[in-house]
Short mmCIF file of C-alpha atoms in Angstrom, two decimals:
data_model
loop_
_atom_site.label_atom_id
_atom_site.label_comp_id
_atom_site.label_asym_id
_atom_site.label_seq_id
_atom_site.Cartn_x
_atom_site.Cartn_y
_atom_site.Cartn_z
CA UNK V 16 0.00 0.00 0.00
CA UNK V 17 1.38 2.98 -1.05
CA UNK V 18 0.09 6.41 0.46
CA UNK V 19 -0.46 9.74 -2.41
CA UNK V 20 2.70 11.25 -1.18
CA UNK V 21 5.12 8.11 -1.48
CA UNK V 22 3.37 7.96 -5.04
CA UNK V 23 3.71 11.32 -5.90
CA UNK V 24 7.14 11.07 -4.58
CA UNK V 25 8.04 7.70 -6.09
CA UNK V 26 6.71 9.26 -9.57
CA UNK V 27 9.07 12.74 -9.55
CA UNK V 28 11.60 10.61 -8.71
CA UNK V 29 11.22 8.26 -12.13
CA UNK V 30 10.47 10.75 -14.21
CA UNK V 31 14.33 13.00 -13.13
CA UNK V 32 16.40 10.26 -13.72
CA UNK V 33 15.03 9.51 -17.10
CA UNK V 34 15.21 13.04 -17.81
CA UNK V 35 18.52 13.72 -16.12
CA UNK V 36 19.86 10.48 -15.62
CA UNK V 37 20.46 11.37 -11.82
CA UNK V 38 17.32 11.50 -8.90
CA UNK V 39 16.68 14.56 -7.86
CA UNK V 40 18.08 16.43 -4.27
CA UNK V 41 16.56 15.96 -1.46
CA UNK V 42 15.91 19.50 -1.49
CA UNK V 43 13.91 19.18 -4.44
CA UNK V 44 12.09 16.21 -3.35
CA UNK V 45 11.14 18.82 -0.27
CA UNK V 46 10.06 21.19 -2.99
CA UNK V 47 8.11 19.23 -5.30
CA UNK V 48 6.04 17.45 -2.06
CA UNK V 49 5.87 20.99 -0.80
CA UNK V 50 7.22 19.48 2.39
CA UNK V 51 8.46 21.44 5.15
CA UNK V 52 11.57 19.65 6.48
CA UNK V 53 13.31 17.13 4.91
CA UNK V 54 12.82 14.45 7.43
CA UNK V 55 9.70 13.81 5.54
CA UNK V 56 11.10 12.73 2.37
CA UNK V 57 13.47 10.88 4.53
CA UNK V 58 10.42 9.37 5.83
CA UNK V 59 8.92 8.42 2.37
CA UNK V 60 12.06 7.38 1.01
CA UNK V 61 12.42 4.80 3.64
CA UNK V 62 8.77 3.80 3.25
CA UNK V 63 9.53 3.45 -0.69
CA UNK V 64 12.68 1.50 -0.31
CA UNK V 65 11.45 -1.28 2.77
CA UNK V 66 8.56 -1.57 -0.07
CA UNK V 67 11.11 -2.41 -3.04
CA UNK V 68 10.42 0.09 -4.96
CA UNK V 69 13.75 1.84 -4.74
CA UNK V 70 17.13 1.30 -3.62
CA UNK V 71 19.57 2.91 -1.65
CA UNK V 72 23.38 2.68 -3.09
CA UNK V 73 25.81 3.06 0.22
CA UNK V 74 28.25 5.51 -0.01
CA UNK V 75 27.39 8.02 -3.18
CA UNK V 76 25.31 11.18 -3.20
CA UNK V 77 22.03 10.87 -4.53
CA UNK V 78 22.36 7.71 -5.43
CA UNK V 79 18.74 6.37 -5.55
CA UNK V 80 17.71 3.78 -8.23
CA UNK V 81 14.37 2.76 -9.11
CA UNK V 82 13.62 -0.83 -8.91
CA UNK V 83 10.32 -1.18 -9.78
CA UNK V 84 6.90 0.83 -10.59
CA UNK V 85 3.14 0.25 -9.46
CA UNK V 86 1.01 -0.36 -13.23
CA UNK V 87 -0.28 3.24 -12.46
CA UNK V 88 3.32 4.28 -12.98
CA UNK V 89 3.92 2.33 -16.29
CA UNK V 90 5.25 -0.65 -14.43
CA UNK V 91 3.97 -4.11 -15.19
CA UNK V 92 1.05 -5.31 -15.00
CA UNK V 93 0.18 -8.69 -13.01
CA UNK V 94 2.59 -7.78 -10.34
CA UNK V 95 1.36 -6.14 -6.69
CA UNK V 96 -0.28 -3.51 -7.36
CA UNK V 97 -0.47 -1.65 -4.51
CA UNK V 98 -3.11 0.69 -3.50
CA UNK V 99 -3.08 4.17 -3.15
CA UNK V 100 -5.11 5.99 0.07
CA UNK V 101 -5.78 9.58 0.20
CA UNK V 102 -3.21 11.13 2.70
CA UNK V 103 -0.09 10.35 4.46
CA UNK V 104 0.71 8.81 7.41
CA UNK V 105 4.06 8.35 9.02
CA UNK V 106 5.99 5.53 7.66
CA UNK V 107 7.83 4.78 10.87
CA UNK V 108 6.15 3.75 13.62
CA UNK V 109 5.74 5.12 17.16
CA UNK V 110 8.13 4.91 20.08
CA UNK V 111 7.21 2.10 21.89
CA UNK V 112 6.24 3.87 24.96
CA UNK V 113 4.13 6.56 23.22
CA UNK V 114 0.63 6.04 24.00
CA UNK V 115 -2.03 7.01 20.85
CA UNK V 116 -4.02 9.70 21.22
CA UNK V 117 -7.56 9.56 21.68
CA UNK V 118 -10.30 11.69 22.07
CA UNK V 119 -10.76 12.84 26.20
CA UNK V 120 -10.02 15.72 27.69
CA UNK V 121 -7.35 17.95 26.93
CA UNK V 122 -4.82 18.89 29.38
CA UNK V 123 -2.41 21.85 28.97
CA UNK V 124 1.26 21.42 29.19
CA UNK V 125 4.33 24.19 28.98
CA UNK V 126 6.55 23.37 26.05
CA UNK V 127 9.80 24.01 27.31
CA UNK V 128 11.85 24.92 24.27
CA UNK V 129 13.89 22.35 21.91
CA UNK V 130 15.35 19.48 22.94
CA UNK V 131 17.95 17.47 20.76
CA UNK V 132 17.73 14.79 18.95
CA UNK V 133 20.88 14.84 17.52
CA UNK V 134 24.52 17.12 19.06
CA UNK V 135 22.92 17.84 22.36
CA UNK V 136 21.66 21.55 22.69
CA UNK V 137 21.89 23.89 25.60
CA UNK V 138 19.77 23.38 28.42
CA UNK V 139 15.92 23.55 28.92
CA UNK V 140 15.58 26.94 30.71
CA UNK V 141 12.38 28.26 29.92
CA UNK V 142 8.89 28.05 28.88
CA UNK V 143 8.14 29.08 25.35
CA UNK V 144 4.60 28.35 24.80
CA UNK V 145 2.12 25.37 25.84
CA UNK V 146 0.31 22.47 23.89
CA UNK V 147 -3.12 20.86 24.63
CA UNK V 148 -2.20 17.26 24.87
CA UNK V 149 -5.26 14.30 26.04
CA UNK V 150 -5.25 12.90 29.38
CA UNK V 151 -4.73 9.56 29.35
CA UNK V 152 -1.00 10.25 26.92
CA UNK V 153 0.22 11.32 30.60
CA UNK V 154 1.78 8.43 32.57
CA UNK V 155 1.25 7.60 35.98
CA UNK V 156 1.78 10.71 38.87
CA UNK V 157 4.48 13.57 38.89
CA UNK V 158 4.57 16.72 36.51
CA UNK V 159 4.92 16.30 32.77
CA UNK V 160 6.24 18.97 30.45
CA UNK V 161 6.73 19.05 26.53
CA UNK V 162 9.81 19.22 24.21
CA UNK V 163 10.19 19.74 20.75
CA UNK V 164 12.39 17.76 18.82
CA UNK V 165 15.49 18.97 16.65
CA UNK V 166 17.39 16.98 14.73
CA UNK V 167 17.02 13.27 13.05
CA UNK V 168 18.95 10.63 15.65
CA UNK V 169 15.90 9.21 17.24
CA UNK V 170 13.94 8.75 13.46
CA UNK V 171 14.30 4.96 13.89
CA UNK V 172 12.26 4.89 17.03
CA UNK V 173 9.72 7.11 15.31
CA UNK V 174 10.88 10.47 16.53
CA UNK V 175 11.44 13.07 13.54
CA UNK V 176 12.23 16.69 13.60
CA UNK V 177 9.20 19.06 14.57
CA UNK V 178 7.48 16.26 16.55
CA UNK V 179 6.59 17.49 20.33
CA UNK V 180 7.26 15.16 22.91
CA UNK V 181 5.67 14.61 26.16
CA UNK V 182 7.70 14.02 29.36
CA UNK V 183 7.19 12.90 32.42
CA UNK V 184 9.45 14.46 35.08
CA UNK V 185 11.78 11.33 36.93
CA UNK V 186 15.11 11.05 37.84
CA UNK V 187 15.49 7.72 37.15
CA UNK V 188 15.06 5.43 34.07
CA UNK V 189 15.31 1.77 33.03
CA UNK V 190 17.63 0.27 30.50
CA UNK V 191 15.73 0.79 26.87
CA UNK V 192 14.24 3.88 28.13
CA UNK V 193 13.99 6.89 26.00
CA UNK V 194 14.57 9.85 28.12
CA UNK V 195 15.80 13.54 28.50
CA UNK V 196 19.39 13.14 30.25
CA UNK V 197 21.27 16.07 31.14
CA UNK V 198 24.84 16.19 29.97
CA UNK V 199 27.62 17.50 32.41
CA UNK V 200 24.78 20.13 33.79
CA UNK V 201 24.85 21.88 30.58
CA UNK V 202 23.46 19.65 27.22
CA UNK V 203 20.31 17.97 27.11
CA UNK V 204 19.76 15.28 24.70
CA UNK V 205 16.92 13.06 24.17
CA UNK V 206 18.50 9.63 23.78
CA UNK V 207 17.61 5.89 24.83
CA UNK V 208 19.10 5.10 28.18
CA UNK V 209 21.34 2.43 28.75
CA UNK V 210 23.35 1.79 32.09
CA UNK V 211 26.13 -0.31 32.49
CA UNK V 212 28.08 -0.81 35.91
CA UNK V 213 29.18 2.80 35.91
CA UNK V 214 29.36 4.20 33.01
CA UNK V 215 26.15 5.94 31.43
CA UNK V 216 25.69 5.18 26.90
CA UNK V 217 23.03 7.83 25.70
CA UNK V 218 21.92 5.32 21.97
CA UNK V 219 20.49 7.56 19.24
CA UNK V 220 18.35 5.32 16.97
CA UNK V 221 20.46 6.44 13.53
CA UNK V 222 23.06 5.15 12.68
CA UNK V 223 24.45 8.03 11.36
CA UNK V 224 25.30 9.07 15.11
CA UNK V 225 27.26 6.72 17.71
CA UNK V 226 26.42 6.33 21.03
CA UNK V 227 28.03 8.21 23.57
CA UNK V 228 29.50 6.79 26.87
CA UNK V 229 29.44 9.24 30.04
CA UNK V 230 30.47 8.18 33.81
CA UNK V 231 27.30 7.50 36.33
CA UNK V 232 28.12 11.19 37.52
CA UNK V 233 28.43 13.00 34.29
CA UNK V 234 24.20 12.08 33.16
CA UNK V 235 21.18 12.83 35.25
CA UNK V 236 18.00 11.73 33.73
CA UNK V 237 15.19 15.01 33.53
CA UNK V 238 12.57 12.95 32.67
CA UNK V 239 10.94 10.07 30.53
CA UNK V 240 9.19 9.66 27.28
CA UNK V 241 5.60 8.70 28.15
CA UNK V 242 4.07 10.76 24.47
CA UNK V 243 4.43 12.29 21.40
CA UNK V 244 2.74 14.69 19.03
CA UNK V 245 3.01 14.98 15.60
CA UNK V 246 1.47 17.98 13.27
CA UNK V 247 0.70 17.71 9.07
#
C-alpha cells in the first residue's frame, strides 16, 4: 500500500532520472512534495525502499535507483499492485512507549523549548509556549512537560524533527528507556538510556550518530518519554 505522497514522490523521482539520468536532491524532493523539512522525504524514502520500490546505493550522493513501478506508474502489469489511500501517514512507527491519542479531555502542558535529537543543545531553561495534549498520553503521577524535537537521531524509534514530545518528570530510568538526560549540567539530549556498571551510553536510533558513553556522575535523567505529538 502505497500512500499519495510516497506515489507522488516515487513518480518525480522516475520521471528525473530519465530526464537527467540522476534522482533529484533531497531538497527538491522537499520542494516538489511541498514538504516542510526534509525528514519527511526521509520518511517516504524509507517507506519506498522497505517496499522495493527503490534502492539505496551506500556511499554516493544521490544515489537512488528505481527498482520497480506500481502499473499506475507504467510498471507491469500482473505484479502487486499496490493501492493508493488519500493522505499520508508516518511511515515509521511510534516509540514504543508513546501512548495514541484519543479523544478525552485535553490537558495543557508548557513546552519548554527544543530538545535534541541529535549534538545535544543547551539546556531547557524556559517556557516558550504550551500544547493541549489528552489525558490519558500522561503516565502515571508527577509533573509532565513538553519538548520539541530537533534533529534526526531518534527517526528509527519514530521520533522526527518538529514532533513534540511529552515528558514525564523522573530522575530515574530503566535500561531501553527513552529519556531527557542532562549532559555534564549543561546539554540535554533526548537519547535511549542504557546503564552499564558505571558508566552511562546515551543510543540515538540512527546510525548516522554513535552512542556516547558518560560516567554514572556526568548524566542525570530530567525525565521520561511517556508521548508524542506529531502535526501535518
Amino acid at each position: 500500500m502505497l500512500t499519495k505522497k510516497q506515489l507522488d514522490l516515487l513518480e518525480f523521482i522516475h520521471k528525473r532520472v530519465q530526464r537527467d539520468g540522476v534522482p533529484p536532491s533531497f531538497d527538491e524532493m522537499k520542494e516538489a512534495l511541498d514538504l516542510r523539512s526534509k525528514s519527511g522525504i526521509h520518511r517516504l524514502i524509507t517507506a519506498l525502499e522497505e517496499r522495493g520500490f527503490i534502492r539505496r546505493l551506500a556511499h554516493r550522493a544521490r544515489a537512488i535507483e528505481v527498482v520497480r513501478l506500481p502499473e499506475s506508474l507504467g510498471g507491469a502489469p500482473g505484479g502487486f499492485q499496490p493501492r493508493v489511500i488519500d493522505g499520508d501517514k508516518p511511515d515509521m512507527p511510534p516509540p514504543a512507549s508513546a501512548r495514541p491519542v484519543e479523544a478525552t479531555h485535553a490537558v495543557e502542558l508548557p513546552v519548554m523549548g527544543r530538545i535534541a535529537a541529535g549534538v545535544p543543545i543547551s539546556a531547557i531553561s524556559e517556557v516558550s509556549h504550551s500544547v493541549a495534549v489528552p489525558g490519558q498520553m500522561l503516565s502515571g503521577q508527577g509533573e509532565h512537560y513538553a519538548l520539541e524535537v530537533k534533529g534526526d537521531s531518534m527517526i528509527d524509534a519514530g521520533i522526527n524533527d518538529g514532533d513534540v514530545v511529552v515528558i514525564r518528570e523522573t530522575s530515574s530510568a530503566d535500561n531501553g528507556d527513552i529519556v531527557v538526560a542532562l549532559v555534564e549540567d549543561h546539554e540535554a539530549t533526548l537519547k535511549r538510556y542504557m546503564r552499564k556498571g558505571d558508566t552511562i551510553a546515551l543510543e540515538a536510533a540512527n546510525p548516522a550518530y554513535e552512542t556516547r558513553v558518560f560516567p554514572v556522575g556526568q548524566v542525570k535523567v530530567q525525565g521520561r518519554l511517556v508521548g508524542l505529538i506529531r502535526t501535518y
